[in-house]
Short mmCIF file of C-alpha atoms in Angstrom, two decimals:
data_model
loop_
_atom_site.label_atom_id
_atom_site.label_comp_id
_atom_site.label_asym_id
_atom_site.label_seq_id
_atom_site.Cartn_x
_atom_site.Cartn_y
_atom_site.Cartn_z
CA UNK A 1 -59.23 116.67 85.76
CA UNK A 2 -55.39 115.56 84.96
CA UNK A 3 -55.48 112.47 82.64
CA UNK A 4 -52.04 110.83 83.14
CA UNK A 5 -50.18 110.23 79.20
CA UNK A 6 -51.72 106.41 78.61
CA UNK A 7 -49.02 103.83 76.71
CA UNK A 8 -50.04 100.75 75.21
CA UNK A 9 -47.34 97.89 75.44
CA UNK A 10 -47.66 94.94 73.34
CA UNK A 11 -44.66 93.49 74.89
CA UNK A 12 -45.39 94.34 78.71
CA UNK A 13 -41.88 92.53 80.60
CA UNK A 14 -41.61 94.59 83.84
CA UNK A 15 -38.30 96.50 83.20
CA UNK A 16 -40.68 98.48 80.50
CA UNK A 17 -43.83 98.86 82.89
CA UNK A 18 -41.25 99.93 85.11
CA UNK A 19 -39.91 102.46 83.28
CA UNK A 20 -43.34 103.82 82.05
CA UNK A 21 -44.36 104.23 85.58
CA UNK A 22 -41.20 106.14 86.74
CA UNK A 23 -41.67 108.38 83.62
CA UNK A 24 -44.92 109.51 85.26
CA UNK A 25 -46.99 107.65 81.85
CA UNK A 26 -49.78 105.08 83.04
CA UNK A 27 -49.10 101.33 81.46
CA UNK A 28 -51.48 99.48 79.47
CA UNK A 29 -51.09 96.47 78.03
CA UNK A 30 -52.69 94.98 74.68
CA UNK A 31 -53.04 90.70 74.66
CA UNK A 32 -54.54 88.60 72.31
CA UNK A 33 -57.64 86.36 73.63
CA UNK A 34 -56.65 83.54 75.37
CA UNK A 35 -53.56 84.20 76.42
CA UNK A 36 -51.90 84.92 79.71
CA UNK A 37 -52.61 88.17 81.31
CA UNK A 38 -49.92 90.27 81.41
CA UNK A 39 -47.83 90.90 84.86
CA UNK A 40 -47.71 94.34 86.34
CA UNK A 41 -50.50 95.78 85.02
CA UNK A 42 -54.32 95.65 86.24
CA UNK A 43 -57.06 94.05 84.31
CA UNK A 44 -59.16 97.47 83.60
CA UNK A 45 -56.40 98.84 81.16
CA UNK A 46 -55.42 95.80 79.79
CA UNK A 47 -57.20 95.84 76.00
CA UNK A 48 -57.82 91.81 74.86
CA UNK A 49 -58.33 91.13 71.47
CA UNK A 50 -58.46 88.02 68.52
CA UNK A 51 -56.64 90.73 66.09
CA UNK A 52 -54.21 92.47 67.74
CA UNK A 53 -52.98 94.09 63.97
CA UNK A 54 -56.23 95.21 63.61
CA UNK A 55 -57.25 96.70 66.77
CA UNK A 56 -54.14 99.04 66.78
CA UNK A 57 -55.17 100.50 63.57
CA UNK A 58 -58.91 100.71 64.54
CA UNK A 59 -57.23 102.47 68.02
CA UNK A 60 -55.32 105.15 65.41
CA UNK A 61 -58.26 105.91 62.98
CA UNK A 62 -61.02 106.59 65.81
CA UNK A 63 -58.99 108.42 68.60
CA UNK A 64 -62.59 108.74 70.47
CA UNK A 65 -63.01 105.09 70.53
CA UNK A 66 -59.39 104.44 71.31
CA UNK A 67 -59.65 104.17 75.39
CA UNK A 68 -57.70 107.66 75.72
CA UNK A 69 -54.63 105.51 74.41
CA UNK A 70 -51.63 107.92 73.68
CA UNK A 71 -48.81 106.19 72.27
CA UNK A 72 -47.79 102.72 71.50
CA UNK A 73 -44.83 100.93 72.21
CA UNK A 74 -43.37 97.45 70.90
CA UNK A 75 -40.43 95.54 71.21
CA UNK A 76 -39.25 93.34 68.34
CA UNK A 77 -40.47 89.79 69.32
CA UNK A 78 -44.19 90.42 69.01
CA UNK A 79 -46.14 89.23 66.16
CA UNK A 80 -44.65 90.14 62.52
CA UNK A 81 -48.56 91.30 61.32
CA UNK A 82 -48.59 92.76 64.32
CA UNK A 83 -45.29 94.60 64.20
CA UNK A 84 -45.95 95.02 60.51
CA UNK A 85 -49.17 97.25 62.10
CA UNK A 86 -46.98 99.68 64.45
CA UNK A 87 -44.44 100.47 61.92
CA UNK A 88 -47.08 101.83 59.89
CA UNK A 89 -48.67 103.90 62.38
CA UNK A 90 -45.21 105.24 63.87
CA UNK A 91 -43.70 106.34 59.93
CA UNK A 92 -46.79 106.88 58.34
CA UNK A 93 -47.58 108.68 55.16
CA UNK A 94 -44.56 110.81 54.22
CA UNK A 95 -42.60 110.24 57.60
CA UNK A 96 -38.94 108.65 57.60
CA UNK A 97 -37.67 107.16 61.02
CA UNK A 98 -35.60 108.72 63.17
CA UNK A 99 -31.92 109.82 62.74
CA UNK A 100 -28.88 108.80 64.61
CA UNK A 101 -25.42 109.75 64.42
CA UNK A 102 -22.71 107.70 63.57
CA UNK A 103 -19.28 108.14 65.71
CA UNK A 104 -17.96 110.98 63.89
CA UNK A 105 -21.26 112.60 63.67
CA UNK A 106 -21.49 111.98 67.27
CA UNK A 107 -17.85 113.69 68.19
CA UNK A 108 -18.79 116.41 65.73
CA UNK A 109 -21.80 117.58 67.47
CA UNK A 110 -20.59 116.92 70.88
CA UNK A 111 -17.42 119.06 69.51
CA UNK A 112 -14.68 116.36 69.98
CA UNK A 113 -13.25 117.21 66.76
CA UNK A 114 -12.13 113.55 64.49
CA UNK A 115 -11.97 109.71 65.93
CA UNK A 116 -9.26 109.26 67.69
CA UNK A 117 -6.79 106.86 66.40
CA UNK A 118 -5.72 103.08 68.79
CA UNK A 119 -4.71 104.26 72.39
CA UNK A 120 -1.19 104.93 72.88
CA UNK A 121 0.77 101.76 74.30
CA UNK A 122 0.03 101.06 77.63
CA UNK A 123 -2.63 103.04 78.00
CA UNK A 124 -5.92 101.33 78.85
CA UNK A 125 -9.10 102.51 77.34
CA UNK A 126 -12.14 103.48 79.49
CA UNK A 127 -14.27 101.28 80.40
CA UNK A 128 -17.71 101.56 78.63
CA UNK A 129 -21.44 100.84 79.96
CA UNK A 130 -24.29 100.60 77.58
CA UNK A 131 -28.09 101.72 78.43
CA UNK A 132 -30.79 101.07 76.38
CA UNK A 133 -33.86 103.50 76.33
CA UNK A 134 -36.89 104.23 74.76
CA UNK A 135 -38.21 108.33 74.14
CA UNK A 136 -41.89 108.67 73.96
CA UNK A 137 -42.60 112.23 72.49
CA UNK A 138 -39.52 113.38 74.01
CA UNK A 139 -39.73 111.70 77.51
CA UNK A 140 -36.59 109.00 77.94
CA UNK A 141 -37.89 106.31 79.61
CA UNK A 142 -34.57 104.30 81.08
CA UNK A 143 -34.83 100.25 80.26
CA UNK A 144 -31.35 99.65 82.23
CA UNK A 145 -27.63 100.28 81.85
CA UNK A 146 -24.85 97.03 81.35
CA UNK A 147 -21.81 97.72 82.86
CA UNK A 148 -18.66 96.21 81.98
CA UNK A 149 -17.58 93.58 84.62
CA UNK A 150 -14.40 95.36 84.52
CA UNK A 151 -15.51 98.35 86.22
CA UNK A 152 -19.08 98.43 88.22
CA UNK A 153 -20.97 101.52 89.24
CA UNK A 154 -19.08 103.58 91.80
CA UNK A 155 -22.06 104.70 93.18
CA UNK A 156 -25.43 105.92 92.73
CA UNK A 157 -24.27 110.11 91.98
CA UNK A 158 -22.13 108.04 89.19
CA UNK A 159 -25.33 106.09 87.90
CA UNK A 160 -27.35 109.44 87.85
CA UNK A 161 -24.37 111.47 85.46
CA UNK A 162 -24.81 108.40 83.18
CA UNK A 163 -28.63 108.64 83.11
CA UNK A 164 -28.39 112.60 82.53
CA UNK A 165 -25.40 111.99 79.83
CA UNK A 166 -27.58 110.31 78.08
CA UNK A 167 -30.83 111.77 78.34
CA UNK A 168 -29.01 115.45 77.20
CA UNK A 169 -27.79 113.30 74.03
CA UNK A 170 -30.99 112.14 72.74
CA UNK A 171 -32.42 115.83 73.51
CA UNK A 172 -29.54 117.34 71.55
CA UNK A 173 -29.83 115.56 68.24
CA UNK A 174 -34.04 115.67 68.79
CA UNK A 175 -34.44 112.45 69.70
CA UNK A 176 -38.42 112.04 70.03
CA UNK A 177 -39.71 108.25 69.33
CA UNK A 178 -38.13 104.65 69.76
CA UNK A 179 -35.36 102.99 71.43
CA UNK A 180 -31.94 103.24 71.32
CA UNK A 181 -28.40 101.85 72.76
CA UNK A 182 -25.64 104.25 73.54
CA UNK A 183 -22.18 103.45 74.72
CA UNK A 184 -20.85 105.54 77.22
CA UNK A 185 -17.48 105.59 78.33
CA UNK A 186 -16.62 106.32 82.12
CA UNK A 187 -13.60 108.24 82.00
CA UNK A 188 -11.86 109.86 84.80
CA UNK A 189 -13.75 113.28 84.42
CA UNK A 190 -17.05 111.77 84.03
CA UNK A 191 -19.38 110.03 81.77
CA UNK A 192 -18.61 110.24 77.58
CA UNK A 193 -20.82 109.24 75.37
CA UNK A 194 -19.27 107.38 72.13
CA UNK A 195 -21.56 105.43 70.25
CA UNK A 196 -25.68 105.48 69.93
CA UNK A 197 -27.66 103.30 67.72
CA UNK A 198 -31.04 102.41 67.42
CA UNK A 199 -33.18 99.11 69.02
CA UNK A 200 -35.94 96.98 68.08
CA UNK A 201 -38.13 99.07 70.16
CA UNK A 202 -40.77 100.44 67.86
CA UNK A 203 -42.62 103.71 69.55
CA UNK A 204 -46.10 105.09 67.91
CA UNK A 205 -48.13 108.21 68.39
CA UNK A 206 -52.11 107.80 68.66
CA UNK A 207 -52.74 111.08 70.16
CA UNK A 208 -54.74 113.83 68.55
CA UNK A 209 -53.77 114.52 64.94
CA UNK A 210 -52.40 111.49 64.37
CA UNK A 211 -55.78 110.00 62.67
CA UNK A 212 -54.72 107.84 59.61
#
């Protein structure tokens, strides 16, 4: 029987259920007792606890007791013990976090060749639209895109080329686990990616093999 990829949120807001749920994953949400239930998602795979630190690491040591939980995912204004928790399950014992190229590594990859020096006078840059996501294993899940108020979406083909842009990016450089910004400018011949850095989002595998 298909089991849907579970993914515990400590901070459920609804543009991240959202985006779990249009990536095909199944939301859960983990609250500490006594406070408010958490929007969006339904009571029977919402996990309530007085520890919250504690029951994330009990959830990665005992995989069979961990309610078929598959990853984790944070953003940064959760508890510090509790964020203090997830970073150790998502590094772990000899893991680093993930890379991300700077600008030139960025143009080097994409084969630009070296930054480009100031714009000629009179010539106006491209606009540029940033959109934050979070990969989970490999899947981008999209959290939303700012665009500049010069220059709003021409459409939805032209939201779609930025989506893709970005989502080839982060599987060119191996992107797997956590969130990150890129800039992408909106030139004349299409979407350009020209800056990605990481976000607060923290990302954690509990599946099997992962047993600390």
């Amino acid at each position: 029987m298909y089991k849907p990829c579970r993914v515990l949120l400590l901070t459920p807001d609804a543009g991240l259920i959202r985006a779990v749920s249009d990536t095909g994953l199944e939301p859960w949400a983990l609250r500490r007792t006594g406070a408010g239930a958490p929007g969006g998602i339904p009571p029977e795979r919402t996990l309530t606890t007085d520890d919250p630190a504690r029951t994330l690491r009990d959830l990665a040591a005992d995989e069979d007791a961990g309610h078929g939980i598959d990853f984790v995912v944070s953003g940064g204004d959760t508890e510090p013990a509790v964020l203090d928790a997830l970073r150790g399950l998502a590094l772990g014992p000899g893991r680093t976090g993930p890379w991300l190229p700077d600008r030139a590594e960025l143009r080097e990859i994409l084969g630009w060749g070296p930054v480009p020096g100031p714009a000629p006078a009179g010539v106006e840059p491209a606009p540029v639209c940033q959109v934050d996501t979070v990969s989970v294993s490999g899947m981008h899940l999209l959290l939303g895109i700012a665009w500049p108020e010069s220059r709003q979406p021409m459409g939805e083909s032209e939201q779609a080329g930025v989506r893709e842009t970005v989502r080839c990016l982060l599987d060119l450089i191996g992107h797997q686990f956590g969130g990150t910004r890129t800039d992408v400018a909106l030139t004349p011949t299409g979407p350009d990616p020209v800056g990605i850095a990481g976000t607060s989002v923290l990302v954690s595998s509990l599946g099997p093999g992962t047993k600390r």
